Short mmCIF file of C-alpha atoms in Angstrom, two decimals:
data_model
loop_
_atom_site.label_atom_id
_atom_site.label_comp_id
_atom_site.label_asym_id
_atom_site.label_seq_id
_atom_site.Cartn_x
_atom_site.Cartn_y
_atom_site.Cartn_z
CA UNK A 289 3.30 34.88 -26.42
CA UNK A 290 6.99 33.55 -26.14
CA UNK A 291 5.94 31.23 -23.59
CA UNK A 292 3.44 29.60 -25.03
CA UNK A 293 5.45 27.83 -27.90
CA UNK A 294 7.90 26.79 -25.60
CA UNK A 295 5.25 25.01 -23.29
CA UNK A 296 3.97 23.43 -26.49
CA UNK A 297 7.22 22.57 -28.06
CA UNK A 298 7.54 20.67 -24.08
CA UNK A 299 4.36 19.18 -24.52
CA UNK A 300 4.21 17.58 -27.46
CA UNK A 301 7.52 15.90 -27.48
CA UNK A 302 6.49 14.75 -24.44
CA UNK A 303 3.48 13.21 -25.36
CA UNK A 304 5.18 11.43 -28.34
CA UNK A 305 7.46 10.09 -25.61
CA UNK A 306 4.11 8.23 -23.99
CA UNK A 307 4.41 10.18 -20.93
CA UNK A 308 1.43 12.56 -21.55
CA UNK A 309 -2.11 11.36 -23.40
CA UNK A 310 -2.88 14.07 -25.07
CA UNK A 311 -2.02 17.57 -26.34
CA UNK A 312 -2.94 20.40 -28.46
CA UNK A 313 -0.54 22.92 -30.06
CA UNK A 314 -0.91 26.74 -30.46
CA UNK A 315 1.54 27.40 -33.03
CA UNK A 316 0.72 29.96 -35.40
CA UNK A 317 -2.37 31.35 -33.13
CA UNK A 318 -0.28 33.12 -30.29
CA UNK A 319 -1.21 36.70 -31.76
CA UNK A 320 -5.09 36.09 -31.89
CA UNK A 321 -5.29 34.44 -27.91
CA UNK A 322 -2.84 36.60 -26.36
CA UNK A 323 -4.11 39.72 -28.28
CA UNK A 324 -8.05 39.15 -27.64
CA UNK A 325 -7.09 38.16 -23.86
CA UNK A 326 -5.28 41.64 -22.92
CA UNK A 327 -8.56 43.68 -24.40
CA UNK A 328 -10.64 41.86 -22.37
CA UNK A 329 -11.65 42.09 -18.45
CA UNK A 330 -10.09 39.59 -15.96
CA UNK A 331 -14.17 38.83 -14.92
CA UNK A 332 -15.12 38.28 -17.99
CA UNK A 333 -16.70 35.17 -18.40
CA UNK A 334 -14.52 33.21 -21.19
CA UNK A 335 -16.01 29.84 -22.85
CA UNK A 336 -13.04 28.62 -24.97
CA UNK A 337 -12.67 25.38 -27.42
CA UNK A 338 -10.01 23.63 -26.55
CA UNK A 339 -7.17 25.77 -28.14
CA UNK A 340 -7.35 28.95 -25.80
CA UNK A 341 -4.73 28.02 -22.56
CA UNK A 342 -2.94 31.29 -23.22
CA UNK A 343 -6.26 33.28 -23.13
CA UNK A 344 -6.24 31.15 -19.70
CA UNK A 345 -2.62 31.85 -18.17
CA UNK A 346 -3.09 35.69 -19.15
CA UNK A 347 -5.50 35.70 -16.66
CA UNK A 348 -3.45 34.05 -14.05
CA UNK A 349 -3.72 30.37 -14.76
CA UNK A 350 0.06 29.42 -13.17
CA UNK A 351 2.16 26.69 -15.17
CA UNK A 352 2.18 24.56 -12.15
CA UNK A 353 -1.61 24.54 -12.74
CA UNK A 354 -1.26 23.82 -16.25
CA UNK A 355 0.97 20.73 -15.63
CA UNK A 356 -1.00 19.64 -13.14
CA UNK A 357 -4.02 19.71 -15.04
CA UNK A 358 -2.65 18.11 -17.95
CA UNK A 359 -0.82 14.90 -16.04
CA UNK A 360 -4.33 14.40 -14.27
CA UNK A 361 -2.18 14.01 -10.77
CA UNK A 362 -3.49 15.09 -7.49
CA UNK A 363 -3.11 18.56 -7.65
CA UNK A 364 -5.45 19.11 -10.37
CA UNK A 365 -6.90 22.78 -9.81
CA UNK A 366 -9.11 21.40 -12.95
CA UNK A 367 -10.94 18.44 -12.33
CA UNK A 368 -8.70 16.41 -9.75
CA UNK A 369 -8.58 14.13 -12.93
CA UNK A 370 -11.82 13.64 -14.20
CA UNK A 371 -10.92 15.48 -17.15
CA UNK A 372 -8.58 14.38 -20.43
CA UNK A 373 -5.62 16.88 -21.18
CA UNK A 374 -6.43 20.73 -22.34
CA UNK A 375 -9.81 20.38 -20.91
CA UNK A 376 -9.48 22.73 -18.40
CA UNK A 377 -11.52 24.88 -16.56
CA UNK A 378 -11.22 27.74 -13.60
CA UNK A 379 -13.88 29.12 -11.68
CA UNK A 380 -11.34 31.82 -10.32
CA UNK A 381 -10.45 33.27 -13.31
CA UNK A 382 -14.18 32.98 -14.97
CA UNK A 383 -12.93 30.55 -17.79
CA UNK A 384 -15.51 27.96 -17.83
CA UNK A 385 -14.91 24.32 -18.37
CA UNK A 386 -14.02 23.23 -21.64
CA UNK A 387 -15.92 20.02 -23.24
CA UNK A 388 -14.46 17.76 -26.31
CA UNK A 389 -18.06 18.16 -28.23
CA UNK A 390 -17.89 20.75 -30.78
CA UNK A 391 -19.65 24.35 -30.76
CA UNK A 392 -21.50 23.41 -27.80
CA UNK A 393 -20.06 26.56 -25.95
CA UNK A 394 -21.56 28.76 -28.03
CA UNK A 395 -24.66 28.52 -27.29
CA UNK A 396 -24.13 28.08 -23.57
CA UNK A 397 -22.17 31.41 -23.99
CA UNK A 398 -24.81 33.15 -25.55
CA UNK A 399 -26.98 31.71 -22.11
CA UNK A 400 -24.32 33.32 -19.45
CA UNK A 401 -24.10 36.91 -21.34
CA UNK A 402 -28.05 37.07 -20.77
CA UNK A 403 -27.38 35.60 -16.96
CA UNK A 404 -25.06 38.44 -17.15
CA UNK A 405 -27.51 41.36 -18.17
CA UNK A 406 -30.12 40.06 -15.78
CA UNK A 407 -27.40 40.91 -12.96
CA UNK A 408 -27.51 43.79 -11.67
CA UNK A 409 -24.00 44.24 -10.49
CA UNK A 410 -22.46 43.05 -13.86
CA UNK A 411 -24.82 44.31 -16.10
CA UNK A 412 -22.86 46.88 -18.02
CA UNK A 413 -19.96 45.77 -16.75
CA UNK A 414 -18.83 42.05 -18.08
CA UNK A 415 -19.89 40.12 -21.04
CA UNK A 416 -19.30 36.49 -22.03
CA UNK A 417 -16.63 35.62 -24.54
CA UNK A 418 -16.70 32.78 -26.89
CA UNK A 419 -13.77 31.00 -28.69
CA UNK A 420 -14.18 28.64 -31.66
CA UNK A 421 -12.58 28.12 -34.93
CA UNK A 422 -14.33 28.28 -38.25
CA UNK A 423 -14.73 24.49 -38.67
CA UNK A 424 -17.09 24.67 -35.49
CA UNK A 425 -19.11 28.09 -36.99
CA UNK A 426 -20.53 25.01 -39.07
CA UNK A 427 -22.22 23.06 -36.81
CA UNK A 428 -25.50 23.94 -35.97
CA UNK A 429 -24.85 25.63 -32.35
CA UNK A 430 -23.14 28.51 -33.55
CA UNK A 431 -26.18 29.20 -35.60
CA UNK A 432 -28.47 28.93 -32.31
CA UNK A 433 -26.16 30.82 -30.06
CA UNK A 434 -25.84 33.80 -32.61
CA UNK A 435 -29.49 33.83 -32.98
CA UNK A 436 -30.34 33.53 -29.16
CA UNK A 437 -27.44 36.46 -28.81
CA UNK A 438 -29.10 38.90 -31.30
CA UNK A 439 -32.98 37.87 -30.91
CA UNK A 440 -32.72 38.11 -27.44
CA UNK A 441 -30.21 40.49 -26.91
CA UNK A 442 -27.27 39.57 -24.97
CA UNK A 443 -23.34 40.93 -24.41
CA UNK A 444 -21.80 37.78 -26.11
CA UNK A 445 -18.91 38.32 -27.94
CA UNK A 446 -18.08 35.89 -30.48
CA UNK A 447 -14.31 35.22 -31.52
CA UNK A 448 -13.71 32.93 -34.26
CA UNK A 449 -10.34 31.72 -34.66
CA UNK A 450 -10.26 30.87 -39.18
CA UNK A 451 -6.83 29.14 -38.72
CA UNK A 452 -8.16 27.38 -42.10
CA UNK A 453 -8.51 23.67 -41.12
CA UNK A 454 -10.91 22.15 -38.99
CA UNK A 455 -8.67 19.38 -38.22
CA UNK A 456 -7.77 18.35 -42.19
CA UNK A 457 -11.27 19.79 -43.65
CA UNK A 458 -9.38 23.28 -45.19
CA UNK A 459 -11.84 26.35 -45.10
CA UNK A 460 -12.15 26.15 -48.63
CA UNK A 461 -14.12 23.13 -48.47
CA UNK A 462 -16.41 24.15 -45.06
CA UNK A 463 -18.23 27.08 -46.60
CA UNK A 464 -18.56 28.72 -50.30
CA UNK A 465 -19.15 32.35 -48.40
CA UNK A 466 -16.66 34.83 -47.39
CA UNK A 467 -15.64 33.24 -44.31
CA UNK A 468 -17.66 33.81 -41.04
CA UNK A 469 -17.72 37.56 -40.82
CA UNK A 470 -20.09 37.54 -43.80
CA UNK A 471 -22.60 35.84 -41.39
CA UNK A 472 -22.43 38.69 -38.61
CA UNK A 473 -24.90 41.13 -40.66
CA UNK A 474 -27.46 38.25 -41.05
CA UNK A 475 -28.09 38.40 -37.83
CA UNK A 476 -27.49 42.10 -37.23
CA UNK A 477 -23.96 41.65 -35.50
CA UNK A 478 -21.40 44.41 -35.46
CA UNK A 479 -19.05 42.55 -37.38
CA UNK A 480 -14.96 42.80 -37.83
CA UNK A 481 -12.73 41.25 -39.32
CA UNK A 482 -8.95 41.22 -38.38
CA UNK A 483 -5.06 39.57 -38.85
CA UNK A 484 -4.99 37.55 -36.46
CA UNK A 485 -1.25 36.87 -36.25
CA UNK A 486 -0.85 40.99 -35.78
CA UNK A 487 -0.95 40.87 -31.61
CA UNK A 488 -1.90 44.80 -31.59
CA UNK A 489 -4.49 44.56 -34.69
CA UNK A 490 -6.52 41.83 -32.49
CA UNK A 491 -6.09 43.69 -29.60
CA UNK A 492 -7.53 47.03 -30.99
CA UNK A 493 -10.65 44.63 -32.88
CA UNK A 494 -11.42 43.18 -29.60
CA UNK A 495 -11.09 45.85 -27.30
CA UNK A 496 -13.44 47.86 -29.78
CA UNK A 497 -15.94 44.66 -30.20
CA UNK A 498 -16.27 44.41 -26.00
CA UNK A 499 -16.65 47.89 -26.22
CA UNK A 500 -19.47 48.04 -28.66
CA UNK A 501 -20.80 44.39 -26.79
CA UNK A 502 -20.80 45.97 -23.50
CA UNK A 503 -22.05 49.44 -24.70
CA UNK A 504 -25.06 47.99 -26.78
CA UNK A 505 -25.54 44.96 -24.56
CA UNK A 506 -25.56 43.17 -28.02
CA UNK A 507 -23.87 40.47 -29.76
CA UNK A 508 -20.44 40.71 -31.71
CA UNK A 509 -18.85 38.88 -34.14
CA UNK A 510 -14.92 39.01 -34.58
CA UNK A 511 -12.79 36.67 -37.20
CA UNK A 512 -9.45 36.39 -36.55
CA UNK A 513 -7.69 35.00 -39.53
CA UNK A 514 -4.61 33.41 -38.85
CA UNK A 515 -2.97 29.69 -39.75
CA UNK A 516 -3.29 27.03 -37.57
CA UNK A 517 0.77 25.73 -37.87
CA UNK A 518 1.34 22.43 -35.72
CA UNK A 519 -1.10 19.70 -36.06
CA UNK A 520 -4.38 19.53 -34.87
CA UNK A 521 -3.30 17.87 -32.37
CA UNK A 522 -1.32 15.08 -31.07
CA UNK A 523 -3.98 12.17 -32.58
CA UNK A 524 -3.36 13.93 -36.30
CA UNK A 525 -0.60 14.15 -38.88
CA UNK A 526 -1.52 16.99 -41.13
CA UNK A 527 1.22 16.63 -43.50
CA UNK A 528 -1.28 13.66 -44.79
CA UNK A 529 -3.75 16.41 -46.11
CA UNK A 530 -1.92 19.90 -46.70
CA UNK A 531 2.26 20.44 -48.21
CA UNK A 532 5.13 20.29 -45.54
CA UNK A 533 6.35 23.37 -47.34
CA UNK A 534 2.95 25.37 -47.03
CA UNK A 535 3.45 24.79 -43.31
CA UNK A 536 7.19 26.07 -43.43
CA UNK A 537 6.36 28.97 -45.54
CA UNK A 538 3.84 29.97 -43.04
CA UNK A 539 6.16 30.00 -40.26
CA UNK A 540 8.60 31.75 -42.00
CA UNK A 541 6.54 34.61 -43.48
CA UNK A 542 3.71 35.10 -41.29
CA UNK A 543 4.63 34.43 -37.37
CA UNK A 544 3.10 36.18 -34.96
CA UNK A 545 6.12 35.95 -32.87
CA UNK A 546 8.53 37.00 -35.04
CA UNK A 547 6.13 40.16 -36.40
CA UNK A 548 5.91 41.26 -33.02
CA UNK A 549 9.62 41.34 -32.35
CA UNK A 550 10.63 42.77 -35.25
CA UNK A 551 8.05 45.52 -34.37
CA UNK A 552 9.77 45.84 -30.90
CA UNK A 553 13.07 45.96 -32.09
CA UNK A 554 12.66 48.53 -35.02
CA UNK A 555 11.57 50.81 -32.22
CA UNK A 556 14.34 50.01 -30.08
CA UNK A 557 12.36 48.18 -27.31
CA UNK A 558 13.41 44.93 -27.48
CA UNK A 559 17.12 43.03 -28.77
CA UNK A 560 17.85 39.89 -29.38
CA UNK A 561 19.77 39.33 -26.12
CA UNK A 562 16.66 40.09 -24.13
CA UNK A 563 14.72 37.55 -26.49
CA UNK A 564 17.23 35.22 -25.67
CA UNK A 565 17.79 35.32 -22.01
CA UNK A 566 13.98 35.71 -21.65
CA UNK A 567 13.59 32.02 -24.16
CA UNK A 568 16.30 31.00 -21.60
CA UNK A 569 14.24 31.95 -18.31
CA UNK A 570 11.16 30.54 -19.62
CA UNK A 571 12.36 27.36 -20.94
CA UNK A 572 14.11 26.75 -17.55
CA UNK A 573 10.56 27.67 -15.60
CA UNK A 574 8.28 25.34 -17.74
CA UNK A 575 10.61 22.45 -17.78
CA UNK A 576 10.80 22.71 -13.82
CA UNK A 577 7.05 22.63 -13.27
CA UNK A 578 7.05 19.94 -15.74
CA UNK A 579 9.27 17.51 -13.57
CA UNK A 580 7.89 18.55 -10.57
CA UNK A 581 3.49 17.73 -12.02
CA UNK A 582 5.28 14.48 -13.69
CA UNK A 583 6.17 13.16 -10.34
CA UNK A 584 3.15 13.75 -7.82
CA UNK A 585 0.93 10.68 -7.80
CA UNK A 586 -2.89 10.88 -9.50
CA UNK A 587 -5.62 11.16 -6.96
CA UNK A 588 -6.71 8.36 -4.62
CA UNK A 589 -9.74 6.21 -7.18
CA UNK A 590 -12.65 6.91 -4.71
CA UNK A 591 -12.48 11.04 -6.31
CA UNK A 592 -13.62 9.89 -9.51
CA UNK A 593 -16.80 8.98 -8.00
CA UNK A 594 -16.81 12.19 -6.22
CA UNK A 595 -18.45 15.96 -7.11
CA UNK A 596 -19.93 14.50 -9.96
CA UNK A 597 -23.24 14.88 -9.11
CA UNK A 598 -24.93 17.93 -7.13
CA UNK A 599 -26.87 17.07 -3.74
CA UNK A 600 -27.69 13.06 -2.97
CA UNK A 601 -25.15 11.03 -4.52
CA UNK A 602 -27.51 8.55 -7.00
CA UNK A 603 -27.66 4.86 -5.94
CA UNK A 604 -26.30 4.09 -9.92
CA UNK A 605 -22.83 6.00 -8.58
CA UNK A 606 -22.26 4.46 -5.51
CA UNK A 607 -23.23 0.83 -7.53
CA UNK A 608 -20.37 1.83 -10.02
CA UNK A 609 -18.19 2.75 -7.13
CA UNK A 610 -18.57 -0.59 -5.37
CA UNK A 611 -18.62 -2.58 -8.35
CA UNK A 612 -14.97 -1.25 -9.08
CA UNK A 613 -14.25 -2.04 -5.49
CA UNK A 614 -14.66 -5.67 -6.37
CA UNK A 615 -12.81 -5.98 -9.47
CA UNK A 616 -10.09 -3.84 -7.79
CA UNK A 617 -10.28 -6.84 -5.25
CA UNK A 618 -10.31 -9.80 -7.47
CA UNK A 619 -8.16 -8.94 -10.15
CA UNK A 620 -5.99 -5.33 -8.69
CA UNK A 621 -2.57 -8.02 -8.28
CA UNK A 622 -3.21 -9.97 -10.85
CA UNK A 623 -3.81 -8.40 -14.23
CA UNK A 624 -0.82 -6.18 -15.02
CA UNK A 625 -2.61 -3.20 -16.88
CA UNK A 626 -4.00 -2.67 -13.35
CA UNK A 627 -1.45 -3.52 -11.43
CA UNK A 628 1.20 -1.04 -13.03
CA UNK A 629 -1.69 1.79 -13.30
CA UNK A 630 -2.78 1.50 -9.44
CA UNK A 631 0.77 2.24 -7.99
CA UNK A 632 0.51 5.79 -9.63
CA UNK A 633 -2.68 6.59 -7.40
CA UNK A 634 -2.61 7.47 -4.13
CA UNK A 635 -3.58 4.64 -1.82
CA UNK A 636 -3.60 2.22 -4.57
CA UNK A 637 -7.29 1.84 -5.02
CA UNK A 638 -7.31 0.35 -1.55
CA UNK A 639 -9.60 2.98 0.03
CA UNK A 640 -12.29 1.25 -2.74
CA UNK A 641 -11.08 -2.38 -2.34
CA UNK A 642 -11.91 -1.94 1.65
CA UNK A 643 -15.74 -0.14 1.21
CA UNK A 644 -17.95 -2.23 2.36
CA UNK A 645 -21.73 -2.02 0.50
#
């Protein structure tokens, strides 16, 4: 939880600095990721939005993997590239790739929990977890994957993060209902609702919800309410559409952090000067890994063309591939958008200028 504001704080300044294209904050949600990570099981199979990367590193995700990832370079556990920042994706620690359309994980999710209970060796065992936030519980997926979940029974369990914006649209304006828990019952969910900026309250919710998932092989519905406190993300300026001093208010009153550590500390488990030399520890860790993704080259050109495609690469590929090859050619020295964006590849793009058709 501490670390995760510090990589952010990192990030975004970064990205403001033109060094980064893209980032997404997690201020204000810390409680609801961390706390719905620890309650699940390391093999459970975890479809997130775009917003989870501490569900992620609970589960072993290094930093040096999360810089990597994000600068795109060429040691990209992710996607070796192909993907834009905070996309990411780990077979090894059963977080499935994250895509930038919205609520189209749910569904999908709803899909691996019945892969799951048509496996013999996981059935009973795993289900599939689904992040969202409330503004994507109104597109018409989440509708379809709750339905396939409950009509077809399946252990998905559906987490739905009500940070109240989806991006500047505030909750009040996305449904007249009682948020998204009121839809569980429709479709005969187990249903709970919880604080999500209390780390032990979503624990205990979501420990109980896989419990009840995995028990009833059945679908779940938990709504974490919490407050989504940095901008949506590094494309948005929210203080256009809601009050700087609703945003500071938040922070001071409600902060998952800070809840937490008072917690600690009125039980004598935690001081200050352990919160401090542990800020100091992790501060000094994420900036190193930083430096050290920031200055590896990005992959050699030819791997965008690469593992795209199962089986028999397609003749329109390897046509886009050597159609690049020429440009590379003709114009790699002399247009200067190329030229300063092919020295931070590997090889330069050569290995493409030389393929012959």
């Amino acid at each position: 939880m501490v670390q995760l504001p510090i990589i952010d704080n990192l990030m975004y300044n970064v990205q403001r600095q033109g060094k980064l294209a893209f980032y997404m904050t997690h201020y204000g949600e810390e409680a609801t990721l961390i706390g719905s990570a620890a309650a699940l099981a390391n093999d459970d199979e975890v479809l997130g939005q775009y917003r989870e990367l501490g569900v992620l590193m609970w589960r072993g995700f290094t930093l040096a993997d999360m810089m990597n990832s994000s600068f795109g370079n060429c040691e990209d556990p992710c996607s070796r590239g192909k993907q834009m920042p905070m996309h990411f994706g780990s077979r090894k620690h059963h977080f499935h790739m994250i895509s930038s359309p919205l609520a189209t994980q749910i569904p999908q999710a709803a899909g691996v929990a019945f892969a799951l209970r048509r496996d013999p060796s996981r059935r009973g065992k795993n289900c599939a977890v689904v992040y969202f936030g409330e503004g994507a519980a109104s597109e018409g997926d989440f509708h379809a994957g709750m339905l396939f979940a409950s009509t077809i029974p399946s252990p998905t369990l559906f987490i739905a993060r009500n940070n109240g914006f989806a991006i500047s649209t505030p909750a009040n304006e996305q449904y007249y209902g009682d948020g998204i828990a009121a839809r569980g019952p429709g479709y005969g969910m187990h249903t709970i609702r919880v604080d999500g900026n209390d780390v032990l309250a979503v624990y205990n919710a979501v420990k109980e919800a896989r419990r009840l998932c995995i028990d009833e092989g059945r679908g779940v519905l938990v709504e974490a309410m919490t407050y989504r406190v940095g901008h949506h993300s590094t494309s948005d300026d929210s203080f256009a559409y809601r009050p700087r001093q609703e945003v500071e208010d938040r922070k001071r009153l409600d902060n998952p952090l800070a809840r937490f550590r008072l917690f600690l500390e009125a039980r004598g488990w935690w001081s200050a000067e352990e919160d401090d030399a542990l800020r100091a520890r992790l501060k000094d860790e994420v900036l190193k890994a930083f430096k050290k993704a920031e200055a590896l080259p990005k992959p050699e050109l030819r791997e965008m063309f690469e593992q795209v495609y199962g089986g028999e690469e397609p003749w329109t590929l390897r046509e886009q591939r050597e159609e690049l090859g020429r440009l590379l050619k003709k114009y790699g020295d002399v247009w200067e958008p190329w030229k300063t964006e092919l020295k931070k590849h590997k090889g330069a793009g050569k290995e493409l200028m030389d393929t012959k058709p």
